[in-house]
């Protein structure tokens, strides 16, 4: 599958993977179990951090959204 964007150099990729592992507490791909939300959970969604993954045609993609520097948002897939 085609993933949009540009490849990340290997040193930066290692740092990004390490940071995601630190955040989610596992070294393998998080989000293997799909979860549905309903309207009564909106307040919880507003107050808590969540990791969002999409699965399409057996391809798993994790979006890591961060700031490279103050005021410079970045998205990594």
Backbone as a chain_set.jsonl record, in Angstrom:
{"seq": "XXXXXXXXXXXXXXXXXXXXXXXXXXXXXXXXXXXXXXXXXXXXXXXXXXXXXXXXXXXXXXXXXXXXXXXXXXXXX", "coords": {"N": [[0.827, -1.198, 0.0], [0.329, 2.294, -0.555], [1.732, 4.748, 1.39], [1.228, 8.009, 2.438], [3.526, 10.816, 2.265], [6.992, 11.339, 3.269], [9.862, 9.218, 3.542], [11.495, 8.687, 6.706], [14.717, 9.442, 7.972], [17.016, 6.921, 9.186], [18.164, 7.265, 11.802], [16.487, 9.156, 13.002], [14.102, 7.741, 12.792], [14.529, 5.603, 14.575], [14.523, 7.045, 16.993], [11.892, 8.041, 16.989], [10.404, 5.629, 17.053], [11.245, 4.669, 19.539], [10.192, 6.642, 21.233], [7.405, 6.329, 20.809], [7.126, 3.71, 21.753], [7.763, 4.167, 24.437], [5.593, 5.813, 25.156], [3.288, 4.154, 24.762], [3.925, 1.822, 26.046], [4.576, -0.68, 25.031], [6.507, -2.749, 22.802], [5.709, -3.754, 20.411], [3.293, -3.402, 17.699], [0.791, -1.213, 18.734], [-2.754, -1.225, 19.497], [-4.14, -3.433, 18.491], [-6.64, -4.383, 19.056], [-9.793, -3.537, 18.019], [-11.802, -0.716, 18.931], [-14.888, 0.682, 19.741], [-16.588, 3.801, 20.077], [-19.205, 5.49, 21.841], [-21.742, 8.083, 22.023], [-22.067, 8.717, 24.745], [-19.534, 8.544, 25.752], [-18.106, 10.765, 25.076], [-17.217, 12.843, 26.817], [-15.202, 11.536, 28.261], [-13.441, 11.038, 26.145], [-12.664, 13.642, 25.633], [-11.175, 14.239, 27.88], [-9.109, 12.378, 28.21], [-6.082, 10.84, 26.915], [-5.72, 9.211, 23.777], [-4.788, 6.553, 21.565], [-4.841, 6.28, 18.159], [-5.569, 4.11, 15.57], [-5.739, 2.932, 12.229], [-7.19, 0.358, 10.325], [-7.015, -1.001, 7.241], [-7.652, -3.14, 4.648], [-5.939, -5.043, 5.818], [-3.667, -3.617, 6.425], [-1.892, -1.992, 8.837], [-1.779, 1.163, 10.33], [-0.25, 3.571, 12.295], [-0.787, 6.718, 13.623], [1.342, 9.152, 14.721], [1.299, 12.045, 16.36], [2.89, 15.033, 16.92], [5.065, 17.687, 18.101], [7.712, 18.985, 16.333], [9.262, 21.103, 17.062], [8.631, 23.997, 19.136], [5.537, 25.225, 18.063], [5.68, 23.924, 15.633], [4.057, 21.593, 14.293], [3.969, 18.026, 13.682], [3.31, 15.047, 11.834], [3.547, 11.588, 11.925], [3.466, 8.507, 10.229]], "CA": [[0.0, 0.0, 0.0], [1.035, 3.571, -0.604], [1.564, 5.578, 2.582], [1.617, 9.356, 2.038], [4.621, 11.464, 2.977], [8.38, 11.067, 2.912], [10.536, 8.354, 4.516], [12.291, 9.336, 7.746], [16.058, 8.864, 8.056], [17.039, 5.829, 10.163], [18.438, 7.726, 13.172], [15.249, 9.769, 13.498], [13.122, 6.665, 12.895], [14.789, 4.905, 15.843], [14.072, 7.918, 18.077], [10.427, 8.062, 16.961], [9.924, 4.326, 17.539], [11.526, 4.617, 20.969], [9.232, 7.522, 21.906], [6.089, 5.684, 20.756], [7.204, 2.577, 22.684], [7.702, 4.75, 25.778], [4.237, 6.318, 25.382], [2.262, 3.106, 24.814], [4.355, 0.776, 26.962], [4.826, -1.954, 24.351], [7.437, -2.591, 21.682], [5.062, -4.172, 19.165], [2.281, -2.459, 17.221], [-0.356, -1.084, 19.634], [-4.043, -1.039, 18.857], [-4.581, -4.632, 17.783], [-8.049, -4.622, 19.353], [-10.631, -2.395, 17.653], [-12.669, -0.196, 19.979], [-15.9, 1.628, 19.269], [-17.014, 4.769, 21.076], [-20.551, 6.021, 21.65], [-21.878, 9.486, 22.422], [-21.925, 8.899, 26.194], [-18.112, 8.54, 26.099], [-17.491, 11.981, 24.537], [-16.488, 13.557, 27.872], [-13.972, 10.779, 28.509], [-12.556, 11.297, 25.01], [-12.137, 14.998, 25.774], [-10.297, 14.337, 29.048], [-8.059, 11.359, 28.217], [-5.306, 10.626, 25.695], [-6.008, 7.96, 23.091], [-3.981, 6.213, 20.404], [-5.777, 5.966, 17.092], [-4.993, 3.338, 14.472], [-6.698, 2.553, 11.202], [-6.857, -0.889, 9.639], [-7.666, -1.104, 5.95], [-7.036, -4.202, 3.846], [-4.891, -5.704, 6.607], [-2.516, -2.746, 6.614], [-2.048, -1.214, 10.061], [-1.061, 2.431, 10.319], [-0.377, 4.334, 13.523], [-0.447, 8.13, 13.447], [1.979, 9.778, 15.881], [1.208, 13.486, 16.146], [3.752, 15.67, 17.913], [5.681, 18.937, 17.643], [9.16, 18.891, 16.137], [9.752, 22.219, 17.865], [7.456, 24.815, 19.473], [4.82, 25.798, 16.931], [5.948, 23.178, 14.4], [3.454, 20.269, 14.412], [4.426, 16.993, 12.743], [2.556, 13.795, 11.864], [4.316, 10.455, 11.422], [2.653, 7.303, 10.05]], "C": [[0.867, 1.256, 0.0], [0.694, 4.366, 0.652], [2.046, 6.976, 2.215], [2.798, 9.879, 2.846], [5.977, 11.064, 2.458], [9.002, 10.149, 3.953], [11.393, 9.181, 5.485], [13.65, 8.658, 7.798], [16.144, 7.93, 9.272], [17.307, 6.283, 11.595], [17.175, 8.336, 13.784], [14.168, 8.714, 13.682], [13.298, 5.903, 14.204], [14.299, 5.73, 17.029], [12.547, 7.963, 18.151], [9.851, 6.754, 17.493], [10.12, 4.197, 19.042], [10.52, 5.461, 21.751], [7.839, 6.91, 21.917], [6.058, 4.499, 21.721], [7.092, 3.071, 24.127], [6.277, 5.201, 26.115], [3.218, 5.203, 25.584], [2.649, 1.926, 25.691], [4.55, -0.592, 26.347], [5.755, -1.715, 23.169], [6.851, -3.065, 20.358], [3.965, -3.17, 18.802], [1.107, -2.397, 18.195], [-1.657, -1.008, 18.841], [-4.557, -2.24, 18.098], [-6.064, -4.912, 17.993], [-8.878, -3.395, 18.981], [-11.551, -1.997, 18.805], [-13.638, 0.789, 19.355], [-16.264, 2.566, 20.416], [-18.443, 5.184, 20.781], [-20.636, 7.422, 22.253], [-21.695, 9.692, 23.919], [-20.454, 8.918, 26.63], [-17.383, 9.795, 25.609], [-16.68, 12.711, 25.604], [-15.177, 12.85, 28.198], [-12.964, 11.009, 27.383], [-11.924, 12.688, 25.098], [-11.076, 15.093, 26.871], [-9.099, 13.4, 29.023], [-7.328, 11.313, 26.88], [-5.661, 9.272, 25.095], [-5.051, 7.781, 21.933], [-4.937, 5.713, 19.343], [-5.042, 5.252, 15.971], [-6.101, 3.035, 13.475], [-6.237, 1.25, 10.577], [-7.689, -0.959, 8.367], [-6.932, -2.16, 5.143], [-5.813, -4.809, 4.528], [-3.612, -4.881, 6.73], [-2.776, -1.898, 7.853], [-1.184, 0.035, 9.983], [-1.317, 3.125, 11.646], [0.029, 5.764, 13.218], [0.111, 8.658, 14.756], [2.049, 11.272, 15.59], [1.96, 14.172, 17.275], [4.171, 17.041, 17.404], [7.172, 18.698, 17.509], [9.87, 19.944, 16.976], [8.533, 23.072, 18.194], [6.829, 25.456, 18.228], [5.025, 25.087, 15.612], [5.381, 21.758, 14.523], [3.969, 19.312, 13.341], [3.588, 15.74, 12.934], [3.415, 12.717, 11.23], [3.398, 9.251, 11.343], [3.533, 6.079, 10.136]], "O": [[1.993, 1.256, 0.498], [-0.475, 4.624, 0.942], [3.166, 7.124, 1.727], [3.039, 9.439, 3.97], [6.109, 10.525, 1.36], [8.703, 10.283, 5.139], [11.936, 10.226, 5.126], [13.738, 7.435, 7.683], [15.437, 8.121, 10.261], [16.721, 5.727, 12.524], [16.839, 8.065, 14.937], [13.394, 8.787, 14.637], [12.312, 5.59, 14.872], [13.722, 5.181, 17.968], [11.974, 7.929, 19.24], [8.915, 6.767, 18.293], [9.253, 3.672, 19.74], [10.049, 5.044, 22.809], [7.155, 6.965, 22.939], [5.071, 4.306, 22.43], [6.402, 2.459, 24.943], [5.808, 4.993, 27.235], [2.375, 5.29, 26.476], [1.796, 1.113, 26.044], [4.679, -1.577, 27.073], [5.791, -0.621, 22.604], [7.425, -2.811, 19.299], [3.743, -2.2, 19.527], [0.482, -3.423, 18.462], [-1.639, -0.75, 17.637], [-5.333, -2.088, 17.155], [-6.68, -5.609, 17.186], [-8.69, -2.325, 19.561], [-12.017, -2.85, 19.56], [-13.251, 1.626, 18.54], [-16.25, 2.17, 21.581], [-18.857, 5.229, 19.622], [-19.704, 7.881, 22.914], [-21.211, 10.746, 24.331], [-20.162, 9.276, 27.771], [-16.159, 9.873, 25.719], [-15.566, 13.156, 25.328], [-14.152, 13.503, 28.39], [-11.769, 11.157, 27.639], [-10.781, 12.882, 24.685], [-10.18, 15.934, 26.797], [-8.146, 13.624, 29.769], [-7.876, 11.695, 25.846], [-5.877, 8.302, 25.821], [-4.556, 8.762, 21.379], [-5.75, 4.825, 19.598], [-4.019, 5.731, 15.481], [-7.266, 2.9, 13.85], [-5.047, 1.055, 10.329], [-8.919, -0.975, 8.417], [-5.715, -2.08, 4.975], [-4.787, -5.055, 3.893], [-2.572, -5.42, 7.109], [-3.765, -1.169, 7.914], [-0.01, -0.026, 9.617], [-2.463, 3.254, 12.075], [1.079, 5.997, 12.619], [-0.564, 8.618, 15.785], [2.765, 11.709, 14.689], [1.695, 13.92, 18.45], [3.673, 17.5, 16.376], [7.825, 18.261, 18.457], [10.943, 19.699, 17.527], [7.483, 22.884, 17.579], [7.503, 26.134, 17.453], [4.594, 25.583, 14.572], [6.122, 20.821, 14.819], [4.354, 19.726, 12.247], [3.201, 15.407, 14.054], [3.947, 12.898, 10.135], [2.634, 8.99, 12.272], [3.044, 4.957, 10.012]]}, "num_chains": 1, "name": "protein.A"}
